[in-house]
PDB file of C-alpha atoms and ligand atoms in Angstrom:
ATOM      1  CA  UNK A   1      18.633  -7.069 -33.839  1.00 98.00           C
ATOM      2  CA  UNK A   2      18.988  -9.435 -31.145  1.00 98.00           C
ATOM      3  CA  UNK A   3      17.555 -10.271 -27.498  1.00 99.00           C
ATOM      4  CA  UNK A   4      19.627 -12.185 -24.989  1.00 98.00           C
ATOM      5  CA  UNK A   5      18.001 -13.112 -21.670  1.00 98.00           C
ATOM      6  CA  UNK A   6      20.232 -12.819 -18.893  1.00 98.00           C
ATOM      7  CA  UNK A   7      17.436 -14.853 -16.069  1.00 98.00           C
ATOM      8  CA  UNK A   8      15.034 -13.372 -14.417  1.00 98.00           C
ATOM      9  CA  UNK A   9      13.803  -9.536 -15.657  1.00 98.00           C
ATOM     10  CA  UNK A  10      17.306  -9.169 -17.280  1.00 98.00           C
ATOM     11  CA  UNK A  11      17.336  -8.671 -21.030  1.00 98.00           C
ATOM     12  CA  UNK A  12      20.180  -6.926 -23.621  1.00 98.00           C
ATOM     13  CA  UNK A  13      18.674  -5.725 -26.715  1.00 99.00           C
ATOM     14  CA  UNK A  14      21.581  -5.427 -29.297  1.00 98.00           C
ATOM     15  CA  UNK A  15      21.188  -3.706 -32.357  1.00 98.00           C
ATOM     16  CA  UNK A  16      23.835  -2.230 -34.974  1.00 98.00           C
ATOM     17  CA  UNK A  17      25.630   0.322 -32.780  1.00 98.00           C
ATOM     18  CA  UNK A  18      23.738   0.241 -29.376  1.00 98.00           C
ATOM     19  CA  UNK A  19      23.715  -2.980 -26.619  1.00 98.00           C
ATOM     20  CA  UNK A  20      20.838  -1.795 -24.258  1.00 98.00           C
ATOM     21  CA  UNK A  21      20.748  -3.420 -21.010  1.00 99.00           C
ATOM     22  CA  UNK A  22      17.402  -3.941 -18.893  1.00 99.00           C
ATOM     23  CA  UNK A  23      17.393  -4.390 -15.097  1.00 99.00           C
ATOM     24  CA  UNK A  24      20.771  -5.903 -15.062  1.00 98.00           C
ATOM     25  CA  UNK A  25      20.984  -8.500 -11.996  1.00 98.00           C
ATOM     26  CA  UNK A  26      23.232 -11.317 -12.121  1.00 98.00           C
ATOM     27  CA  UNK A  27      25.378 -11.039  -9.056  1.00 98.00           C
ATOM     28  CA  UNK A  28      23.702 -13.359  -6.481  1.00 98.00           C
ATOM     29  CA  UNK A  29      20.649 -14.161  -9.539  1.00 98.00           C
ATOM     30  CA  UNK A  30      20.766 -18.063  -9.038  1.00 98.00           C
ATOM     31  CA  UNK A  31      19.912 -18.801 -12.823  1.00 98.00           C
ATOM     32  CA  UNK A  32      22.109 -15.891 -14.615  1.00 98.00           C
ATOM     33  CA  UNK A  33      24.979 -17.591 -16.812  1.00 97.00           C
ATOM     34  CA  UNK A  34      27.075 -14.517 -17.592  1.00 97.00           C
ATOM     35  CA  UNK A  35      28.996 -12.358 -15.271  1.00 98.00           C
ATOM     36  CA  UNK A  36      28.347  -8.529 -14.591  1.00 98.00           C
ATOM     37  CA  UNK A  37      32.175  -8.529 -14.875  1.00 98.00           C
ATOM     38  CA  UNK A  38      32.237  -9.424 -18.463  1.00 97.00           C
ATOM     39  CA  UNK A  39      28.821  -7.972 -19.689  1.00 98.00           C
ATOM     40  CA  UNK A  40      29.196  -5.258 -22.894  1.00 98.00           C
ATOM     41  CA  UNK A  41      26.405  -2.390 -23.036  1.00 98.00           C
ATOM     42  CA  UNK A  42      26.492   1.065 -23.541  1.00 98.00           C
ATOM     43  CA  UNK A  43      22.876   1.934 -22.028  1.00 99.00           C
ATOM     44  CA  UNK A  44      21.469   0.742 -18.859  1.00 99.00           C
ATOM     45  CA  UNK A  45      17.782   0.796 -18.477  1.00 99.00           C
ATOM     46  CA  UNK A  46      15.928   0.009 -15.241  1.00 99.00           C
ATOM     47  CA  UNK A  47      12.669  -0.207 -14.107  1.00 99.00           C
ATOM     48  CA  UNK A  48      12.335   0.272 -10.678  1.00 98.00           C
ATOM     49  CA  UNK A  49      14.443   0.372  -7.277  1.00 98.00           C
ATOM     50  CA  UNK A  50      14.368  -3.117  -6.396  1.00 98.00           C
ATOM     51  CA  UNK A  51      17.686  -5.343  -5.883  1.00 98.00           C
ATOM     52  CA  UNK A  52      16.571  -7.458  -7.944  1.00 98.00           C
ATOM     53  CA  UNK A  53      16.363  -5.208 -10.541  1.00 98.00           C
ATOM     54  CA  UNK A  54      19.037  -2.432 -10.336  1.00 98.00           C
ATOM     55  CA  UNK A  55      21.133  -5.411  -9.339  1.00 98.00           C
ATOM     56  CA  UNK A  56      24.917  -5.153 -11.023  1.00 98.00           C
ATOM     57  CA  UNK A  57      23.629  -1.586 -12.476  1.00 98.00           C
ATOM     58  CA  UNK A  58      26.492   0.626 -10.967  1.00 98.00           C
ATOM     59  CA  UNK A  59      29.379  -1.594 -11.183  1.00 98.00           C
ATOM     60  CA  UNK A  60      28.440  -2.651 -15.002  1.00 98.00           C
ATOM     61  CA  UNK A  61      27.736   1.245 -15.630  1.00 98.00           C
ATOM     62  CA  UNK A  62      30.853   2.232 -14.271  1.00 98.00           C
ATOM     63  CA  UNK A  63      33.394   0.006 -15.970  1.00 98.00           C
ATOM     64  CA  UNK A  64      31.321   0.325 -19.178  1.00 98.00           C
ATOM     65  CA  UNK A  65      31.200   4.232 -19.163  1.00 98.00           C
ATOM     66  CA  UNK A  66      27.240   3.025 -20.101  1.00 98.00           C
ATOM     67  CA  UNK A  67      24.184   6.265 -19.196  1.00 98.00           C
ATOM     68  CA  UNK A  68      22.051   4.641 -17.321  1.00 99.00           C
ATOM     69  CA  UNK A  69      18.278   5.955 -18.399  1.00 99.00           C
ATOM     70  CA  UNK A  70      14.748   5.742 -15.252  1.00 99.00           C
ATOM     71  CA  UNK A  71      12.553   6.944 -13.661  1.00 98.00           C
ATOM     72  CA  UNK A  72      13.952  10.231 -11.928  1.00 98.00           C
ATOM     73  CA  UNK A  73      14.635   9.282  -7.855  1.00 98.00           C
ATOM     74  CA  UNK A  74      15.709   6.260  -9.085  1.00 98.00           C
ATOM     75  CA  UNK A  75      18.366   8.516 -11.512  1.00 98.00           C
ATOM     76  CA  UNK A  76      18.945  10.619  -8.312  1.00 98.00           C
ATOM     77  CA  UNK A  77      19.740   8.044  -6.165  1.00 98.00           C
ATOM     78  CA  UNK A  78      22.329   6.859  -8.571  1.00 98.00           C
ATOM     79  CA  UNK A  79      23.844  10.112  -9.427  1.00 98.00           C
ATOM     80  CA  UNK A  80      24.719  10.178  -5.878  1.00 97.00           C
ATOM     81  CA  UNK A  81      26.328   6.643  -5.692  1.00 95.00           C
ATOM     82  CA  UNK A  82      28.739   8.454  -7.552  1.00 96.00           C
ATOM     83  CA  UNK A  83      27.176   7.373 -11.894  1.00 98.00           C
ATOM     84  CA  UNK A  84      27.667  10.645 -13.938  1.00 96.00           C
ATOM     85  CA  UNK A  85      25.944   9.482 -17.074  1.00 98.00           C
ATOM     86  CA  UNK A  86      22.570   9.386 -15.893  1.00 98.00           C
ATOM     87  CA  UNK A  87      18.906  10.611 -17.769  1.00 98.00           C
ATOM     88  CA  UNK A  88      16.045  10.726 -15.240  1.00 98.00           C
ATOM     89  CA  UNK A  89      12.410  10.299 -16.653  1.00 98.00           C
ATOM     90  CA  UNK A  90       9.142   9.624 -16.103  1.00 98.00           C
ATOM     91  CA  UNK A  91       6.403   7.903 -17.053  1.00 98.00           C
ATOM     92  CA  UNK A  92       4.835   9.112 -19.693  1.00 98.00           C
ATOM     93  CA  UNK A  93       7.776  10.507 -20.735  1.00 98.00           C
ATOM     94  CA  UNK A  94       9.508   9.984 -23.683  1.00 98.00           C
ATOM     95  CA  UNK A  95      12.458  10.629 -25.661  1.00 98.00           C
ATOM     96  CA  UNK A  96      14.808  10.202 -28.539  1.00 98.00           C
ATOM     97  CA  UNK A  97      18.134   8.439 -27.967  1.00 98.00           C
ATOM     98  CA  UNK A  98      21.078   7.205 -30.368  1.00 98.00           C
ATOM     99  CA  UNK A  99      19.391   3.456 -29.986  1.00 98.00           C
ATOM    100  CA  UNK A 100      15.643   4.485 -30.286  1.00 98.00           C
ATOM    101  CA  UNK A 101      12.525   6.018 -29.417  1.00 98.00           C
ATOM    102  CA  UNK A 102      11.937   5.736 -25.511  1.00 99.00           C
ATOM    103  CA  UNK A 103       8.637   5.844 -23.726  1.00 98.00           C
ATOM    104  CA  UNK A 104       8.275   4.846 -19.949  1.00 99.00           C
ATOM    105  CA  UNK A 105       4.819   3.973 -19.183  1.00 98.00           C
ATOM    106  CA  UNK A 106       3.028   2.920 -16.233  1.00 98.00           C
ATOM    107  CA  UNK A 107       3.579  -0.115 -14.284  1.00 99.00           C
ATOM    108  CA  UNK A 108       1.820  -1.175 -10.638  1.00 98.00           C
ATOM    109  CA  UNK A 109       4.018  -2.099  -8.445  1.00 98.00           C
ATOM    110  CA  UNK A 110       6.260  -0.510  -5.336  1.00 98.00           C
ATOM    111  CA  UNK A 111       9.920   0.985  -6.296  1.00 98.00           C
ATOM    112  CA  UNK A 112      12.540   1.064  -3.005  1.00 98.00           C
ATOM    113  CA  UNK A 113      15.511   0.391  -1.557  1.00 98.00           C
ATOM    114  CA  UNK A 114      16.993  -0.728   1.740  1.00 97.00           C
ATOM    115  CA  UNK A 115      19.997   1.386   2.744  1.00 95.00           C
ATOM    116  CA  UNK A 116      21.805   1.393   5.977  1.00 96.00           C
ATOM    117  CA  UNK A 117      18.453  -0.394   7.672  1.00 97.00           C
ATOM    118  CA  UNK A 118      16.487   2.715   6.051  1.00 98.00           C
ATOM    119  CA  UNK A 119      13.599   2.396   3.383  1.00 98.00           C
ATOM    120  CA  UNK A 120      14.465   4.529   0.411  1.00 97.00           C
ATOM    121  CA  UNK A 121      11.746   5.870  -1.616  1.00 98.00           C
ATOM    122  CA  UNK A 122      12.542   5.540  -5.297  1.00 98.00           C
ATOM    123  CA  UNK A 123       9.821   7.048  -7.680  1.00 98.00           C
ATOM    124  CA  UNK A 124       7.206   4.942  -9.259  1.00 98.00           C
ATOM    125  CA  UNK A 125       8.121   1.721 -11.244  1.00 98.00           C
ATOM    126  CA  UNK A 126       7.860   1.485 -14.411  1.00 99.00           C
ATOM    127  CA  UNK A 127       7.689  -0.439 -17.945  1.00 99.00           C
ATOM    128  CA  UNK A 128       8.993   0.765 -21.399  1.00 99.00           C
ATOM    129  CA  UNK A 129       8.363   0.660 -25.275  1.00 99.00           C
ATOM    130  CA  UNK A 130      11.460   1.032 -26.725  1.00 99.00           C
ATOM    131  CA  UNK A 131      11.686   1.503 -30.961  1.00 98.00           C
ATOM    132  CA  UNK A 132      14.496   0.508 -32.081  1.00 98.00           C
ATOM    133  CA  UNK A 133      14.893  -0.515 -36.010  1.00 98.00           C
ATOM    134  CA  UNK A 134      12.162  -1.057 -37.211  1.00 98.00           C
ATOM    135  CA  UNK A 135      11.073  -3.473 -33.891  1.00 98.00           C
ATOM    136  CA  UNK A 136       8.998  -1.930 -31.155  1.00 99.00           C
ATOM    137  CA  UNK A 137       9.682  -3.586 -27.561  1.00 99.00           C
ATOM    138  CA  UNK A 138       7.171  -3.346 -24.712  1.00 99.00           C
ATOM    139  CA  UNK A 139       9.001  -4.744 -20.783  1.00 99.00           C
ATOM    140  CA  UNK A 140       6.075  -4.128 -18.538  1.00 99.00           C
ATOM    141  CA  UNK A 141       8.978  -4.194 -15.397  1.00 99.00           C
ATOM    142  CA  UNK A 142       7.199  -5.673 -12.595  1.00 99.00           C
ATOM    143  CA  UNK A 143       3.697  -4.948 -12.831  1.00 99.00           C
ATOM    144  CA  UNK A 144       0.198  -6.465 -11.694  1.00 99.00           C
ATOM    145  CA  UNK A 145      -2.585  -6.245 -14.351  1.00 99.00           C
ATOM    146  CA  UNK A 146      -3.793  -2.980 -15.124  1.00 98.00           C
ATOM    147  CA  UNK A 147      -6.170  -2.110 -17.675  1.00 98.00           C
ATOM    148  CA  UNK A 148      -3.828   1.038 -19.574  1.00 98.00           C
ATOM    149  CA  UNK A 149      -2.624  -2.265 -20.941  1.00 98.00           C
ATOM    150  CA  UNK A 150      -5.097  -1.717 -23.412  1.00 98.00           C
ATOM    151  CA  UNK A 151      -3.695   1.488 -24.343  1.00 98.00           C
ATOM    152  CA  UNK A 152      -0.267   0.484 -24.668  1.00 98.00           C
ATOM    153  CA  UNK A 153      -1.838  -2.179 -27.018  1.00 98.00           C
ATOM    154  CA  UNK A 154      -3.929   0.577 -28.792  1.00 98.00           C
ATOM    155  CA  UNK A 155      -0.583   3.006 -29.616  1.00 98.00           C
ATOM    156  CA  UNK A 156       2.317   0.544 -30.188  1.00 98.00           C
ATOM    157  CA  UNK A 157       1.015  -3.176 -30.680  1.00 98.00           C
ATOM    158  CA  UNK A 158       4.487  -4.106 -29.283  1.00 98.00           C
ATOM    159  CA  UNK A 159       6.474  -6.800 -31.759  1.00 98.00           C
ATOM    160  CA  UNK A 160       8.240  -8.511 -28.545  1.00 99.00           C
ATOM    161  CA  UNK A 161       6.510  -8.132 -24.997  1.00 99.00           C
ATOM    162  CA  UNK A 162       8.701  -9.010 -21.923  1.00 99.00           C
ATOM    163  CA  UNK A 163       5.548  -9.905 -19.070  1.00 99.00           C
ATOM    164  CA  UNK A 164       6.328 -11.162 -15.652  1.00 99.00           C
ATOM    165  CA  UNK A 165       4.121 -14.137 -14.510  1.00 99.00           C
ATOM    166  CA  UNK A 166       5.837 -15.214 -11.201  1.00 99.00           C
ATOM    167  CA  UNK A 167       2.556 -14.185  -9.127  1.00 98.00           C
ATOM    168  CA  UNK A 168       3.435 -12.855  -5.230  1.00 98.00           C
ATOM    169  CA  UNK A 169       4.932  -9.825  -6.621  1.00 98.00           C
ATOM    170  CA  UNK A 170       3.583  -9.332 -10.122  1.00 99.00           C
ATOM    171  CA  UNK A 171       0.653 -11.117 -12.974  1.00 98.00           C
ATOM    172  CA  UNK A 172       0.679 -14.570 -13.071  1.00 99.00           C
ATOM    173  CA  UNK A 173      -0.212 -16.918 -15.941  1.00 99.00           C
ATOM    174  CA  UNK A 174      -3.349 -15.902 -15.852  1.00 98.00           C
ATOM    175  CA  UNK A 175      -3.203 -12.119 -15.781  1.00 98.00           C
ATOM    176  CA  UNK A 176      -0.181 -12.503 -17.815  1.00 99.00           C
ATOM    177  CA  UNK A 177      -2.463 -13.951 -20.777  1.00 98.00           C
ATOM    178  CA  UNK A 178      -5.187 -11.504 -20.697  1.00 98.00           C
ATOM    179  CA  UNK A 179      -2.027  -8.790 -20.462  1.00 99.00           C
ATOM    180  CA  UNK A 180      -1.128 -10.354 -23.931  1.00 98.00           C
ATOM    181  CA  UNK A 181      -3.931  -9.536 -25.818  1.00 98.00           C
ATOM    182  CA  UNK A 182      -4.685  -6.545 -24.407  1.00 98.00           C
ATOM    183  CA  UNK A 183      -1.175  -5.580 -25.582  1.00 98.00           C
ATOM    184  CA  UNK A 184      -1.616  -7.172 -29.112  1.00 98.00           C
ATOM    185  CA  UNK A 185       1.521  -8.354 -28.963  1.00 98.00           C
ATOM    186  CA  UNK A 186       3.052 -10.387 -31.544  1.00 98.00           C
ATOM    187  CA  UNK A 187       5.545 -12.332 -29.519  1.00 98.00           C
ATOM    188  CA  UNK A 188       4.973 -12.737 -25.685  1.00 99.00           C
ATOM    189  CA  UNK A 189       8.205 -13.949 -23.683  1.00 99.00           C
ATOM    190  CA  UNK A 190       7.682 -14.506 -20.010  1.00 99.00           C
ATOM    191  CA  UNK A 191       9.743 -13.387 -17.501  1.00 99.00           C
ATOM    192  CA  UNK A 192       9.831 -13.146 -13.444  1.00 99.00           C
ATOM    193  CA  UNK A 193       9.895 -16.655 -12.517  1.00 98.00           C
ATOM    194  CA  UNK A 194      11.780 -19.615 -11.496  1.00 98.00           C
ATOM    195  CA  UNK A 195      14.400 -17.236 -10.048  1.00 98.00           C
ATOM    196  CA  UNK A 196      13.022 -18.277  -6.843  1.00 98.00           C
ATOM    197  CA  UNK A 197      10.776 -21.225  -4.968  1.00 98.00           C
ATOM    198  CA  UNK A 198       8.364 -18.085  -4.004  1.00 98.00           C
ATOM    199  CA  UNK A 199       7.717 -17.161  -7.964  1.00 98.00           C
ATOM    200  CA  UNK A 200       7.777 -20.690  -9.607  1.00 98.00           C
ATOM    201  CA  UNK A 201       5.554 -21.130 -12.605  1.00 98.00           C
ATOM    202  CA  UNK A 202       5.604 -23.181 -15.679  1.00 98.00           C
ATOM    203  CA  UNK A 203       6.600 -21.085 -18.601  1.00 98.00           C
ATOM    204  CA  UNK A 204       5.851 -23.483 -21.508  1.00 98.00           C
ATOM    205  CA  UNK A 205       2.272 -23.888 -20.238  1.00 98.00           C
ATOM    206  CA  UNK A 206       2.063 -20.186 -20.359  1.00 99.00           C
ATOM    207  CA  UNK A 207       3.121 -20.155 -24.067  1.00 98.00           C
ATOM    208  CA  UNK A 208       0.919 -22.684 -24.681  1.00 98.00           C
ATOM    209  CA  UNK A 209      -1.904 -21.167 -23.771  1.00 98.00           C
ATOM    210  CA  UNK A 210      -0.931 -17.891 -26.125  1.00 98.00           C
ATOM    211  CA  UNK A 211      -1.358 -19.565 -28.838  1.00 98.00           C
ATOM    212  CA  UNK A 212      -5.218 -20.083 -28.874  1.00 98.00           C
ATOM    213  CA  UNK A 213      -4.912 -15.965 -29.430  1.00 98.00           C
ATOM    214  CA  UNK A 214      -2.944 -16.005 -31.885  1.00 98.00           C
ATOM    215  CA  UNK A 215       0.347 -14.847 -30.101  1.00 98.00           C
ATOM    216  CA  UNK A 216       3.645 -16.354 -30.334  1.00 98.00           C
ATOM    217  CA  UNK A 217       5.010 -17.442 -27.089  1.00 98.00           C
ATOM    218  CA  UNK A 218       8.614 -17.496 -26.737  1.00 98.00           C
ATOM    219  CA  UNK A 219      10.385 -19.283 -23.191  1.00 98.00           C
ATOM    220  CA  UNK A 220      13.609 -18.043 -23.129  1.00 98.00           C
ATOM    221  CA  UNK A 221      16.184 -19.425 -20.748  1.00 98.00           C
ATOM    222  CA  UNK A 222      18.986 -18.154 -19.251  1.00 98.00           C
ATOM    223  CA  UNK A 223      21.603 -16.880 -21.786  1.00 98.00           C
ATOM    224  CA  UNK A 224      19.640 -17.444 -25.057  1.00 98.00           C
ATOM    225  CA  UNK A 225      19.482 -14.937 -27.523  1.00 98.00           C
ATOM    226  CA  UNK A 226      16.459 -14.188 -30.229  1.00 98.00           C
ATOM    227  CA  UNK A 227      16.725 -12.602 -33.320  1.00 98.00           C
ATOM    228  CA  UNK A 228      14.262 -10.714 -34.131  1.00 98.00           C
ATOM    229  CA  UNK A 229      14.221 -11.057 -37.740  1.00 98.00           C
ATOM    230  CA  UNK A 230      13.062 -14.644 -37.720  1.00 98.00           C
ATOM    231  CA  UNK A 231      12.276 -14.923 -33.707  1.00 98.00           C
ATOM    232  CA  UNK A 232      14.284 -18.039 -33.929  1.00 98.00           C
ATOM    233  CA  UNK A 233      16.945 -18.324 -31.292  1.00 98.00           C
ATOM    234  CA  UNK A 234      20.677 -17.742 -32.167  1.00 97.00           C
TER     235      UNK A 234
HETATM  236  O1  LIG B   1      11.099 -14.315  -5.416  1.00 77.89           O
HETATM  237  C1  LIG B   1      11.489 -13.226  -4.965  1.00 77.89           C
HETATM  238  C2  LIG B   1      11.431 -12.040  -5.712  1.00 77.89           C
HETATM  239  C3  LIG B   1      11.828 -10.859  -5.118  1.00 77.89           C
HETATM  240  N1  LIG B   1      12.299 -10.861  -3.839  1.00 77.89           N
HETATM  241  C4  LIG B   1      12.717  -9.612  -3.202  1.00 77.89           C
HETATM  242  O2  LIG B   1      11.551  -8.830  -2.948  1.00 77.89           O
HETATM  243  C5  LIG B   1      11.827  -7.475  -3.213  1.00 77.89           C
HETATM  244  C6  LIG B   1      10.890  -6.963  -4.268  1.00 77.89           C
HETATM  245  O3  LIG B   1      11.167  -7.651  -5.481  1.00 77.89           O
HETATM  246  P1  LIG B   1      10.426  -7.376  -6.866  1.00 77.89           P
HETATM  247  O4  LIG B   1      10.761  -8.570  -7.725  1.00 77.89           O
HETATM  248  O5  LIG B   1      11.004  -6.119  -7.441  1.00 77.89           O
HETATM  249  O6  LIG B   1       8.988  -7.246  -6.551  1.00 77.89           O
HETATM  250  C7  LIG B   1      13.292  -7.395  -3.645  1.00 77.89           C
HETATM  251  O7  LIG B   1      14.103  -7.064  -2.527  1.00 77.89           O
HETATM  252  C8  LIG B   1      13.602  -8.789  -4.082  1.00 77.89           C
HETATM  253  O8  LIG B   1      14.959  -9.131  -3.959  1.00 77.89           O
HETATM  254  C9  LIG B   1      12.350 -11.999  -3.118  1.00 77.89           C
HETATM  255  O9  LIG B   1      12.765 -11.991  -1.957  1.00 77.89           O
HETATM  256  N2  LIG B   1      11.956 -13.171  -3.691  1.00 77.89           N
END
């Protein structure tokens, strides 16, 4: 399997059959390399309501015939933009997909969007484990600290988690690190940062500092891709 980032929350997780798109913003992301006019997936996931996160979602969904899978206002919302592949869920919800095993679980944050000068209530945000062959992926979405972290650590040890550490809207560094162990993840790639001047942080300090725990930490940039068999980049 491999991991591409695409800048800021925006990962692809491509596996045999199944490309599996998170949070897909690239249009008007200043550090994205690829176009959401070019971008393969068959499965859109997102997180929450934010612009910076449902980003190219409709347009990629649409010309990709991809089902877009979240939270279920969020789904709503979309269904009525006119996207008839859509799976609402919530957290704590999961299910079984072509791809994977699917599990939203909490994240704190806010989930909204600005329409015609109107704030639209989406749902709660959220983060996901995903399972998918053999490789179990935690992206906590945008999140502060929260202690369930623990829990999410207890049940699925996550192989690969995807933590923001921009601070102002979500963890920083340092709630990012104690996020890591609490997670026992294996590998810890950050994300959420340096899309802006508001979220700048230094990621290979970050990964740095993992590594007095024990935990691989992996700074991906813009267009890389991992494989997960040897977490060595492509
Ligand atoms: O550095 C940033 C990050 C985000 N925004 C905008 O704020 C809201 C909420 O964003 P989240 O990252 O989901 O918390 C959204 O409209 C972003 O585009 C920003 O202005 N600067």
């Amino acid at each position: 399997m491999q991991i591409k980032f695409h800048g800021h929350a925006c990962i692809q997780i491509t596996g045999q059959e199944h490309s599996i798109l998170v949070d897909p913003f690239l249009t008007g992301n200043p550090v994205a390399v690829e176009s959401a006019e070019t971008i393969q997936a068959d499965t859109i996931l997102l997180t929450h309501g934010h612009d910076d996160h449902t980003g190219d979602a409709i347009n990629i969904a649409k010309r990709n015939d991809a089902t877009v899978i979240t939270i279920v206002e969020l789904a709503a919302y979309l269904s009525l933009q006119g996207l008839e592949s859509v799976v609402p869920m919530n957290i704590g919800g999961g299910a079984s997909f072509p791809f994977g095993e699917l599990k939203w679980v909490p994240a704190l944050h806010s989930s909204s969007a600005i329409v015609d000068g109107e704030i639209i209530y989406l749902g709660n945000p959220a983060g996901f484990v995903l399972q998918m062959e053999g490789v179990t992926i935690y992206h906590a979405g945008d999140t502060a600290l929260f202690s369930d972290m623990k829990l999410i650590g207890e049940r699925y040890a996550p192989d690969i988690a995807f933590l923001p550490i921009g601070s102002h809207f979500t963890m920083d560094p340092t709630d990012a690190l104690l996020a890591a162990q609490w997670l026992q993840a294996k590998v810890v790639v950050p994300i959420h940062y340096n899309t802006f001047s508001l979220i700048e942080q230094d990621g290979h300090e970050y990964a740095e500092k993992l590594k007095q725990f024990g935990i691989k930490g992996i700074v991906m940039e813009p267009g890389q891709v991992l494989d997960t068999s040897t977490w060595q980049f492509v």
